C-alpha positions as protocol buffer text, in pm:
chain_id: "A"
residue {
  index: 1
  type: MET
  ca { x: 3125 y: 2323 z: -4085 }
}
residue {
  index: 2
  type: LYS
  ca { x: 2979 y: 2551 z: -4437 }
}
residue {
  index: 3
  type: TRP
  ca { x: 3288 y: 2371 z: -4578 }
}
residue {
  index: 4
  type: LEU
  ca { x: 3206 y: 2020 z: -4455 }
}
residue {
  index: 5
  type: ASP
  ca { x: 2811 y: 2000 z: -4593 }
}
residue {
  index: 6
  type: GLU
  ca { x: 2931 y: 2108 z: -4940 }
}
residue {
  index: 7
  type: ALA
  ca { x: 3166 y: 1826 z: -4939 }
}
residue {
  index: 8
  type: GLY
  ca { x: 2909 y: 1619 z: -4819 }
}
residue {
  index: 9
  type: ILE
  ca { x: 3090 y: 1533 z: -4493 }
}
residue {
  index: 10
  type: ALA
  ca { x: 2894 y: 1419 z: -4251 }
}
residue {
  index: 11
  type: TYR
  ca { x: 2931 y: 1497 z: -3891 }
}
residue {
  index: 12
  type: ARG
  ca { x: 2838 y: 1583 z: -3533 }
}
residue {
  index: 13
  type: PHE
  ca { x: 2920 y: 1893 z: -3387 }
}
residue {
  index: 14
  type: HIS
  ca { x: 2976 y: 1980 z: -3004 }
}
residue {
  index: 15
  type: ASP
  ca { x: 3099 y: 2289 z: -2921 }
}
residue {
  index: 16
  type: PHE
  ca { x: 3293 y: 2212 z: -2589 }
}
residue {
  index: 17
  type: ARG
  ca { x: 3311 y: 2529 z: -2458 }
}
residue {
  index: 18
  type: LYS
  ca { x: 2931 y: 2565 z: -2425 }
}
residue {
  index: 19
  type: ASP
  ca { x: 2800 y: 2170 z: -2379 }
}
residue {
  index: 20
  type: GLY
  ca { x: 3103 y: 2080 z: -2210 }
}
residue {
  index: 21
  type: LEU
  ca { x: 3390 y: 1747 z: -2199 }
}
residue {
  index: 22
  type: ALA
  ca { x: 3384 y: 1461 z: -2062 }
}
residue {
  index: 23
  type: PRO
  ca { x: 3720 y: 1395 z: -1886 }
}
residue {
  index: 24
  type: GLU
  ca { x: 3705 y: 1041 z: -2079 }
}
residue {
  index: 25
  type: GLU
  ca { x: 3714 y: 1240 z: -2427 }
}
residue {
  index: 26
  type: LEU
  ca { x: 3960 y: 1425 z: -2331 }
}
residue {
  index: 27
  type: ALA
  ca { x: 4227 y: 1198 z: -2206 }
}
residue {
  index: 28
  type: LYS
  ca { x: 4129 y: 960 z: -2571 }
}
residue {
  index: 29
  type: TRP
  ca { x: 4221 y: 1314 z: -2747 }
}
residue {
  index: 30
  type: LEU
  ca { x: 4583 y: 1356 z: -2495 }
}
residue {
  index: 31
  type: ALA
  ca { x: 4662 y: 1032 z: -2586 }
}
residue {
  index: 32
  type: ALA
  ca { x: 4574 y: 1029 z: -2947 }
}
residue {
  index: 33
  type: ILE
  ca { x: 4701 y: 1387 z: -3022 }
}
residue {
  index: 34
  type: ASP
  ca { x: 4985 y: 1534 z: -2962 }
}
residue {
  index: 35
  type: ARG
  ca { x: 5046 y: 1853 z: -2639 }
}
residue {
  index: 36
  type: ASP
  ca { x: 5238 y: 2040 z: -2904 }
}
residue {
  index: 37
  type: VAL
  ca { x: 4937 y: 2040 z: -3170 }
}
residue {
  index: 38
  type: LEU
  ca { x: 4637 y: 1996 z: -2894 }
}
residue {
  index: 39
  type: ILE
  ca { x: 4734 y: 2353 z: -2677 }
}
residue {
  index: 40
  type: ASN
  ca { x: 4673 y: 2663 z: -2815 }
}
residue {
  index: 41
  type: ARG
  ca { x: 5011 y: 2870 z: -2659 }
}
residue {
  index: 42
  type: ARG
  ca { x: 4933 y: 3131 z: -2822 }
}
residue {
  index: 43
  type: GLY
  ca { x: 4613 y: 3275 z: -2751 }
}
residue {
  index: 44
  type: THR
  ca { x: 4523 y: 3518 z: -2468 }
}
residue {
  index: 45
  type: THR
  ca { x: 4371 y: 3228 z: -2208 }
}
residue {
  index: 46
  type: TYR
  ca { x: 4747 y: 3042 z: -2190 }
}
residue {
  index: 47
  type: ARG
  ca { x: 4885 y: 3355 z: -2183 }
}
residue {
  index: 48
  type: GLN
  ca { x: 4705 y: 3468 z: -1858 }
}
residue {
  index: 49
  type: LEU
  ca { x: 4807 y: 3146 z: -1699 }
}
residue {
  index: 50
  type: ASP
  ca { x: 4981 y: 3129 z: -1411 }
}
residue {
  index: 51
  type: ASP
  ca { x: 5318 y: 2929 z: -1378 }
}
residue {
  index: 52
  type: LYS
  ca { x: 5180 y: 2606 z: -1164 }
}
residue {
  index: 53
  type: ALA
  ca { x: 4912 y: 2614 z: -1456 }
}
residue {
  index: 54
  type: LYS
  ca { x: 5150 y: 2603 z: -1683 }
}
residue {
  index: 55
  type: ALA
  ca { x: 5375 y: 2364 z: -1553 }
}
residue {
  index: 56
  type: ALA
  ca { x: 5127 y: 2092 z: -1517 }
}
residue {
  index: 57
  type: LEU
  ca { x: 4989 y: 2147 z: -1910 }
}
residue {
  index: 58
  type: ALA
  ca { x: 5377 y: 1999 z: -1929 }
}
residue {
  index: 59
  type: GLY
  ca { x: 5318 y: 1762 z: -1663 }
}
residue {
  index: 60
  type: GLU
  ca { x: 5197 y: 1422 z: -1603 }
}
residue {
  index: 61
  type: GLU
  ca { x: 4849 y: 1568 z: -1533 }
}
residue {
  index: 62
  type: PRO
  ca { x: 4731 y: 1844 z: -1823 }
}
residue {
  index: 63
  type: ALA
  ca { x: 4369 y: 1770 z: -1824 }
}
residue {
  index: 64
  type: ALA
  ca { x: 4283 y: 1905 z: -1494 }
}
residue {
  index: 65
  type: VAL
  ca { x: 4355 y: 2280 z: -1667 }
}
residue {
  index: 66
  type: LEU
  ca { x: 4264 y: 2202 z: -1969 }
}
residue {
  index: 67
  type: LEU
  ca { x: 3895 y: 2055 z: -1842 }
}
residue {
  index: 68
  type: GLY
  ca { x: 3892 y: 2403 z: -1702 }
}
residue {
  index: 69
  type: ALA
  ca { x: 4029 y: 2584 z: -1966 }
}
residue {
  index: 70
  type: PRO
  ca { x: 3884 y: 2451 z: -2267 }
}
residue {
  index: 71
  type: THR
  ca { x: 3963 y: 2793 z: -2517 }
}
residue {
  index: 72
  type: LEU
  ca { x: 4347 y: 2656 z: -2477 }
}
residue {
  index: 73
  type: MET
  ca { x: 4239 y: 2359 z: -2691 }
}
residue {
  index: 74
  type: LYS
  ca { x: 4281 y: 2428 z: -3031 }
}
residue {
  index: 75
  type: ARG
  ca { x: 3989 y: 2403 z: -3247 }
}
residue {
  index: 76
  type: PRO
  ca { x: 3839 y: 2284 z: -3424 }
}
residue {
  index: 77
  type: ILE
  ca { x: 3887 y: 1869 z: -3311 }
}
residue {
  index: 78
  type: PHE
  ca { x: 3785 y: 1628 z: -3607 }
}
residue {
  index: 79
  type: ALA
  ca { x: 3759 y: 1287 z: -3439 }
}
residue {
  index: 80
  type: CYS
  ca { x: 3693 y: 971 z: -3639 }
}
residue {
  index: 81
  type: GLU
  ca { x: 3746 y: 582 z: -3600 }
}
residue {
  index: 82
  type: GLY
  ca { x: 4021 y: 665 z: -3331 }
}
residue {
  index: 83
  type: THR
  ca { x: 4215 y: 942 z: -3590 }
}
residue {
  index: 84
  type: TYR
  ca { x: 4258 y: 1291 z: -3443 }
}
residue {
  index: 85
  type: LEU
  ca { x: 4261 y: 1599 z: -3652 }
}
residue {
  index: 86
  type: VAL
  ca { x: 4346 y: 1994 z: -3555 }
}
residue {
  index: 87
  type: GLY
  ca { x: 4328 y: 2248 z: -3691 }
}
residue {
  index: 88
  type: PHE
  ca { x: 4136 y: 2380 z: -4013 }
}
residue {
  index: 89
  type: GLY
  ca { x: 4396 y: 2376 z: -4304 }
}
residue {
  index: 90
  type: ASP
  ca { x: 4440 y: 2261 z: -4627 }
}
residue {
  index: 91
  type: ALA
  ca { x: 4612 y: 1931 z: -4460 }
}
residue {
  index: 92
  type: GLN
  ca { x: 4322 y: 1864 z: -4234 }
}
residue {
  index: 93
  type: LYS
  ca { x: 4046 y: 1908 z: -4489 }
}
residue {
  index: 94
  type: ALA
  ca { x: 4253 y: 1642 z: -4753 }
}
residue {
  index: 95
  type: ALA
  ca { x: 4301 y: 1386 z: -4441 }
}
residue {
  index: 96
  type: LEU
  ca { x: 3887 y: 1411 z: -4328 }
}
residue {
  index: 97
  type: LYS
  ca { x: 3806 y: 1422 z: -4769 }
}
residue {
  index: 98
  type: ASP
  ca { x: 4017 y: 1046 z: -4736 }
}
residue {
  index: 99
  type: LEU
  ca { x: 3838 y: 929 z: -4383 }
}
residue {
  index: 100
  type: ALA
  ca { x: 3509 y: 1018 z: -4506 }
}
residue {
  index: 101
  type: GLY
  ca { x: 3600 y: 816 z: -4784 }
}
């Protein structure tokens, strides 16, 4: 958030682990973001999933698993006018600057 402040980029922070995540918002993310980008398969939450939950993430209905364990998603996720960015590397920072104008 410090970087966003210093770059003069307005934002609204939403901690979906603490504040929850609306199923409708997750549906937008799943439609717009490649699952390989969105799902953190390296974290302990993913490694602790049973095979059925892992299969659900790869299948047609990953939403229930992701809503039940939002830490499966990589963070941060930036949403700006239908564009979604996942992560906070140099590429995402450059894209955020472009989106902010």
